[in-house]
Amino acid sequence: MYKIVSIPGDGIGPEVVAGAVAVLQQLSRNHGFEIVIEEHPFGGASYDLHGEMLTKATLEACKQCDAVLLGAVGGPKWESLPHEHKPEAALLKIRKELGLFANLRPAKVYDALLDASSLKADVVRGTDFLVFRELTGGIYFGQPRGFDENKGWNTMVYERYEVERIARLAFEAARKRKGKLISIDKANVLEVSQFWRNVVHELHKEFQDVELSDMYVDNAAMQIVRNPKQFDVIVTGNLFGDILSDIAGMITGSLGMLPSASIGTNHALYEPIHGSAPDIAGQNKANPIATIASVAMMFEHSFCVPEIAKEIEQAIEATLADGFRTADIAAPGEKAVSTSEMTEAIVRHLGA
Ligand code: NAD
């Protein structure tokens, strides 16, 4: 039995999460396992109901389940609230409370969507790599921090345990993939990066079957655009990962295609990387693939059933190969399908 807490959130969140739930129900029918899905309010939807973006009840439910599925939060209605009541603050809080220290973002190019990439088809064809970004440390959290009239300052600091735990996850993932891990830093300039590099290399002794190399972050940004196929698994700190995972995502096409996982020692949360898309909310136009692909990541990383993750990915690929396109990935003049039509087509492939 898998216990999943779903927090659809705002804007297109409920529409894309409904797609993911339909996929979960089909998988449950196919494989005969029980899936209990408990829905809780979060973000603006929760604020309107309870006066807070993240209630104790929602947080407690997230702590008690096997995995959390999140849609998206935020929208114009809640933008003028004070900072501590904003949806972003609730997102940071849920990640912190669940101890989610690793953010995983795959960059996978689907053959059917080669033309959606901003890069030439020949450059991106076959791209399939996974970025591990450290999420709870580094310069975004280091002390001291501040600014006055004449200067501003932040501190990039990493402790050994913080580097070890994310590097361990990345080595383990590389072991299950093509066995190649690249650690990205700026060790030619930053002592904290030299420390990061040392710790990753020490840990490598436990993972001799994985090929480890290092790359400076400036070079990595260039290489992802020049030859993305060279990467298998990347591990990097919070700041570098923030930037690199966005570059890696965008070469693959649309925001509507990109899943993510945030993983901690005891909890995990799966969500599309896109926001609540208020411009298309409530119109049955959103692409549900990013959220459905997040469910594939859930089966891979939380439930450790990679075969089911593969099944979901293959259903997505087959649906794209059949020509189904939501508006965000349709070529000019091409007919677009709705969120529910895309979902139904993927579910049909799963059932076949
Ligand atoms: P966005 O990702 O919501 O939208 C950017 C553009 O991409 C829009 O044109 C939108 O229509 C399109 N788009 C996004 N997802 C799509 C999908 N699944 N299918 C088709 N098109 C899609 O980013 P934004 O407009 O900068 O932010 C809108 C709101 O979402 C803001 O309130 C922001 O704070 C919030 N946000 C939330 C999260 C999150 O919940 N993790 C992340 C980013 C932004």
XYZ file of C-alpha atoms and ligand atoms in Angstrom:
396
model
C 0.000 0.000 0.000
C 1.275 3.445 -0.908
C 0.025 6.429 1.025
C 0.271 9.626 -0.971
C -0.680 13.115 0.138
C -1.784 15.251 -2.781
C -1.677 19.036 -2.420
C -3.006 20.392 -5.717
C -2.609 24.065 -4.719
C -3.574 26.920 -7.031
C -4.063 27.834 -10.689
C -3.443 24.844 -12.944
C -2.267 22.807 -9.913
C -5.597 20.968 -9.443
C -5.883 20.260 -13.200
C -2.430 18.708 -13.569
C -2.636 16.839 -10.267
C -5.950 15.323 -11.432
C -3.990 13.921 -14.398
C -1.382 12.409 -12.087
C -4.087 10.910 -9.860
C -5.752 9.283 -12.893
C -2.387 7.703 -13.749
C -1.949 6.454 -10.165
C -5.422 4.885 -10.241
C -4.683 3.111 -13.518
C -1.381 1.791 -12.122
C -3.191 0.528 -9.060
C -5.657 -1.362 -11.308
C -2.837 -2.728 -13.478
C -0.638 -3.987 -10.674
C -3.140 -4.752 -7.936
C -1.524 -2.581 -5.270
C -3.518 -0.229 -3.119
C -2.921 3.509 -3.367
C -4.447 5.775 -0.750
C -4.524 9.392 -1.862
C -5.332 12.005 0.754
C -5.926 15.530 -0.542
C -4.999 18.602 1.507
C -5.188 22.337 0.850
C -1.981 24.299 0.320
C -0.995 27.751 -0.909
C -3.649 30.315 -1.831
C -6.378 27.666 -1.700
C -5.449 27.017 1.935
C -5.157 30.723 2.725
C -8.688 31.338 1.469
C -10.027 28.486 3.589
C -7.940 28.752 6.765
C -6.078 32.081 6.678
C -2.693 30.363 6.254
C -0.840 28.922 3.277
C 0.362 25.834 5.113
C -1.730 24.520 7.986
C -0.462 22.224 10.717
C -2.862 19.547 9.464
C -1.419 19.628 5.922
C 2.150 19.589 7.218
C 1.416 16.732 9.612
C -0.208 14.720 6.790
C 2.906 15.309 4.620
C 5.073 13.969 7.435
C 2.950 10.822 7.849
C 2.735 9.658 4.223
C 5.054 7.776 1.850
C 5.278 10.609 -0.667
C 3.828 14.050 -1.336
C 2.515 15.121 -4.738
C 2.357 18.882 -5.202
C 0.751 20.834 -8.056
C 1.728 24.494 -7.861
C 1.048 27.455 -5.636
C 0.527 31.164 -5.970
C -1.210 33.618 -8.232
C -2.086 37.308 -8.532
C -4.745 37.043 -5.817
C -2.154 36.431 -3.097
C 0.786 38.456 -4.440
C 0.236 41.494 -2.251
C 0.231 39.563 1.024
C 3.112 40.245 3.435
C 6.229 38.212 2.682
C 5.698 35.678 5.482
C 2.203 34.869 4.159
C 3.263 34.528 0.524
C 3.062 31.134 -1.218
C 6.876 31.101 -1.679
C 7.298 31.240 2.112
C 4.985 28.223 2.440
C 7.007 26.322 -0.173
C 10.267 27.035 1.662
C 8.651 26.031 4.936
C 7.327 22.703 3.676
C 10.735 21.818 2.169
C 12.519 22.771 5.385
C 10.046 20.983 7.680
C 10.335 17.800 5.613
C 14.149 18.102 5.555
C 14.301 17.906 1.747
C 18.005 18.438 1.097
C 18.284 17.138 -2.455
C 16.487 18.429 -5.499
C 16.472 16.123 -8.512
C 15.743 17.422 -11.962
C 15.959 15.191 -14.994
C 16.773 16.717 -18.366
C 15.366 14.303 -20.898
C 14.656 15.094 -24.504
C 11.717 13.243 -26.016
C 12.290 12.293 -29.669
C 8.786 13.482 -30.580
C 9.612 16.961 -29.279
C 13.082 17.492 -30.728
C 11.896 20.613 -32.498
C 10.613 22.195 -29.265
C 14.174 22.631 -27.976
C 15.934 25.936 -28.432
C 18.958 23.911 -29.588
C 19.445 22.039 -32.855
C 17.822 18.596 -32.955
C 21.208 16.915 -33.580
C 22.684 18.492 -30.456
C 19.867 17.487 -28.083
C 18.779 14.120 -29.543
C 19.374 11.413 -26.915
C 19.963 13.856 -24.041
C 19.091 12.186 -20.751
C 20.732 13.312 -17.542
C 19.842 13.975 -13.940
C 20.865 17.004 -11.863
C 21.214 16.696 -8.066
C 21.085 20.160 -6.529
C 21.806 20.610 -2.818
C 18.726 22.390 -1.480
C 19.062 23.356 2.162
C 22.623 24.710 2.503
C 25.186 26.862 0.738
C 24.991 30.577 0.119
C 21.184 30.756 0.314
C 21.302 29.889 4.009
C 24.859 30.723 5.214
C 25.493 33.250 7.972
C 26.487 36.033 8.208
C 24.345 37.734 5.620
C 23.045 41.245 5.148
C 23.592 44.602 3.513
C 23.999 48.211 4.523
C 24.376 51.378 2.538
C 27.871 50.532 1.363
C 28.050 46.780 1.024
C 26.100 43.543 0.834
C 27.359 40.122 1.955
C 26.465 36.435 2.023
C 28.336 33.375 3.144
C 28.778 30.153 1.222
C 29.402 27.388 3.698
C 29.087 23.611 3.438
C 29.525 21.110 6.215
C 30.883 17.643 5.555
C 27.586 15.868 6.292
C 25.730 18.125 3.863
C 28.069 17.288 1.001
C 28.278 13.610 1.867
C 24.535 12.970 1.965
C 23.769 14.515 -1.419
C 26.885 13.069 -3.053
C 25.863 9.637 -1.759
C 22.436 9.931 -3.420
C 24.079 11.057 -6.657
C 26.604 8.181 -6.647
C 23.780 5.712 -6.011
C 21.748 7.160 -8.888
C 24.769 7.068 -11.224
C 25.315 3.432 -10.287
C 21.782 2.636 -11.508
C 22.227 4.685 -14.705
C 25.287 4.885 -16.957
C 27.773 4.992 -14.055
C 29.076 8.520 -14.677
C 28.993 11.282 -12.068
C 30.215 14.839 -12.643
C 30.612 17.072 -9.590
C 30.349 20.749 -10.423
C 32.069 23.472 -8.399
C 34.291 26.520 -8.600
C 37.306 25.045 -6.793
C 39.755 27.255 -8.709
C 38.369 30.296 -6.828
C 36.337 29.187 -3.804
C 37.690 27.320 -0.765
C 34.195 26.004 -0.026
C 34.272 24.395 -3.479
C 37.685 22.810 -2.837
C 36.188 21.357 0.358
C 33.135 20.110 -1.603
C 35.465 18.471 -4.127
C 37.581 16.811 -1.426
C 34.546 15.330 0.301
C 33.053 14.004 -2.965
C 36.392 12.353 -3.841
C 36.699 10.775 -0.404
C 33.215 9.293 -0.774
C 34.134 8.003 -4.232
C 36.176 5.261 -2.483
C 32.814 3.616 -1.659
C 31.657 3.883 -5.271
C 34.659 2.739 -7.308
C 32.359 1.349 -9.999
C 31.156 4.905 -10.756
C 33.340 7.124 -12.921
C 33.757 10.483 -11.142
C 34.988 13.724 -12.676
C 34.887 17.402 -11.750
C 33.882 20.394 -13.821
C 33.969 24.121 -13.089
C 30.516 25.673 -13.084
C 31.252 28.177 -15.858
C 32.435 25.374 -18.120
C 29.431 23.234 -17.132
C 26.985 25.948 -18.238
C 28.745 25.997 -21.608
C 28.949 22.198 -21.951
C 25.237 21.684 -21.200
C 24.406 23.869 -24.169
C 27.263 22.637 -26.394
C 26.985 18.883 -25.877
C 24.310 17.846 -23.352
C 24.673 14.165 -24.257
C 27.995 13.928 -22.392
C 26.207 14.080 -18.998
C 24.694 11.237 -17.001
C 24.423 12.461 -13.382
C 25.474 15.884 -12.098
C 25.859 16.812 -8.424
C 26.309 20.398 -7.296
C 25.603 22.963 -4.586
C 22.526 25.101 -4.091
C 23.470 28.232 -6.061
C 25.142 26.489 -9.016
C 22.357 23.903 -9.113
C 19.672 26.569 -9.184
C 21.123 28.023 -12.359
C 22.284 24.822 -14.077
C 19.029 22.946 -13.531
C 17.113 25.746 -15.251
C 19.469 25.680 -18.234
C 19.272 21.884 -18.338
C 15.474 22.015 -18.197
C 15.018 24.545 -20.923
C 17.067 22.753 -23.553
C 14.484 19.978 -23.377
C 11.546 22.099 -24.529
C 8.564 23.265 -22.500
C 8.116 24.005 -18.800
C 5.064 21.788 -18.971
C 7.261 18.695 -19.490
C 9.652 18.966 -16.555
C 9.224 16.942 -13.348
C 11.203 17.177 -10.132
C 11.753 15.386 -6.867
C 12.901 16.821 -3.568
C 14.277 14.196 -1.257
C 15.225 14.066 2.412
C 16.182 11.318 4.811
C 12.578 10.434 5.712
C 10.368 12.357 3.302
C 10.028 13.152 -0.371
C 7.988 15.588 -2.416
C 7.296 15.389 -6.153
C 6.179 18.336 -8.271
C 6.358 19.806 -11.747
C 8.906 22.606 -11.982
C 6.384 25.047 -13.433
C 4.216 27.440 -11.452
C 0.459 27.862 -11.242
C 0.183 29.429 -14.737
C -2.673 31.830 -13.894
C -2.908 32.815 -17.574
C -4.343 29.394 -18.501
C -5.791 28.235 -15.173
C -9.257 26.684 -15.242
C -9.242 26.323 -19.045
C -8.285 22.642 -19.351
C -5.261 23.704 -21.419
C -2.318 22.918 -19.137
C 0.161 20.206 -19.994
C -0.119 17.471 -17.321
C 3.062 15.643 -18.436
C 5.436 17.322 -15.932
C 3.207 16.209 -13.054
C 2.665 12.715 -14.470
C 6.437 12.381 -14.976
C 6.845 13.446 -11.326
C 4.811 10.345 -10.420
C 7.348 8.286 -12.398
C 10.084 9.817 -10.223
C 8.031 8.892 -7.140
C 8.000 5.226 -8.166
C 11.722 5.325 -8.891
C 12.959 7.178 -5.808
C 10.362 6.693 -3.037
C 8.827 3.327 -3.863
C 11.933 1.814 -5.511
C 9.953 0.257 -8.375
C 11.863 1.492 -11.426
C 9.848 -0.807 -13.737
C 6.696 1.217 -13.013
C 8.592 4.476 -13.513
C 9.615 3.120 -16.941
C 6.031 2.158 -17.712
C 4.867 5.737 -17.072
C 7.691 7.193 -19.155
C 6.899 4.825 -22.011
C 3.202 5.771 -21.879
C 4.190 9.460 -22.125
C 6.532 8.743 -25.041
C 3.912 6.676 -26.856
C 1.283 9.404 -26.400
C 3.645 12.019 -27.813
C 4.513 9.679 -30.676
C 0.758 9.391 -31.423
C 0.820 13.146 -31.995
C -0.933 14.360 -28.839
C 0.203 17.923 -28.038
C -1.113 20.405 -25.504
C -0.939 24.040 -26.628
C 2.473 24.687 -25.034
C 4.179 21.996 -27.131
C 2.073 22.154 -30.300
C 3.799 23.480 -33.400
C 2.272 26.637 -34.928
C -0.964 25.675 -36.676
C -1.003 22.214 -35.074
C -4.200 21.168 -33.272
C -3.797 21.160 -29.491
C -5.484 18.707 -27.118
C -6.803 19.558 -23.657
C -5.354 18.572 -20.284
C -7.947 15.839 -19.915
C -7.440 14.504 -23.468
C -3.667 14.271 -22.883
C -4.274 12.552 -19.531
C -6.763 10.078 -21.016
C -4.361 9.192 -23.830
C -1.538 8.486 -21.357
C -3.877 6.413 -19.152
C -4.984 4.443 -22.252
C -1.364 3.582 -23.032
C -0.850 2.450 -19.446
C -3.893 0.227 -19.659
C -2.839 -1.348 -22.951
P 4.567 29.642 -14.534
O 5.470 28.458 -14.577
O 3.328 29.483 -13.767
O 4.168 30.066 -16.030
C 5.097 30.517 -17.001
C 4.517 30.299 -18.406
O 4.555 28.900 -18.710
C 3.055 30.723 -18.527
O 2.832 31.275 -19.787
C 2.286 29.427 -18.373
O 1.043 29.430 -19.046
C 3.247 28.419 -18.983
N 3.099 27.108 -18.335
C 3.563 26.761 -17.107
N 3.207 25.504 -16.821
C 2.525 25.047 -17.879
C 1.888 23.800 -18.195
N 1.886 22.751 -17.339
N 1.283 23.697 -19.369
C 1.263 24.700 -20.258
N 1.828 25.897 -20.042
C 2.456 26.061 -18.852
O 5.448 30.851 -13.980
P 5.009 32.333 -13.585
O 3.995 32.846 -14.558
O 6.264 33.061 -13.381
O 4.315 32.189 -12.166
C 2.909 32.105 -11.963
C 2.635 31.860 -10.485
O 3.184 30.590 -10.103
C 3.268 32.903 -9.562
O 2.355 33.201 -8.530
C 4.505 32.208 -9.021
O 4.865 32.681 -7.738
C 4.031 30.773 -8.957
N 5.111 29.760 -9.028
C 4.949 28.655 -8.253
C 5.875 27.642 -8.314
C 5.649 26.400 -7.490
O 4.544 26.186 -7.020
N 6.658 25.558 -7.286
C 6.970 27.734 -9.176
C 7.084 28.862 -9.988
C 6.127 29.875 -9.906
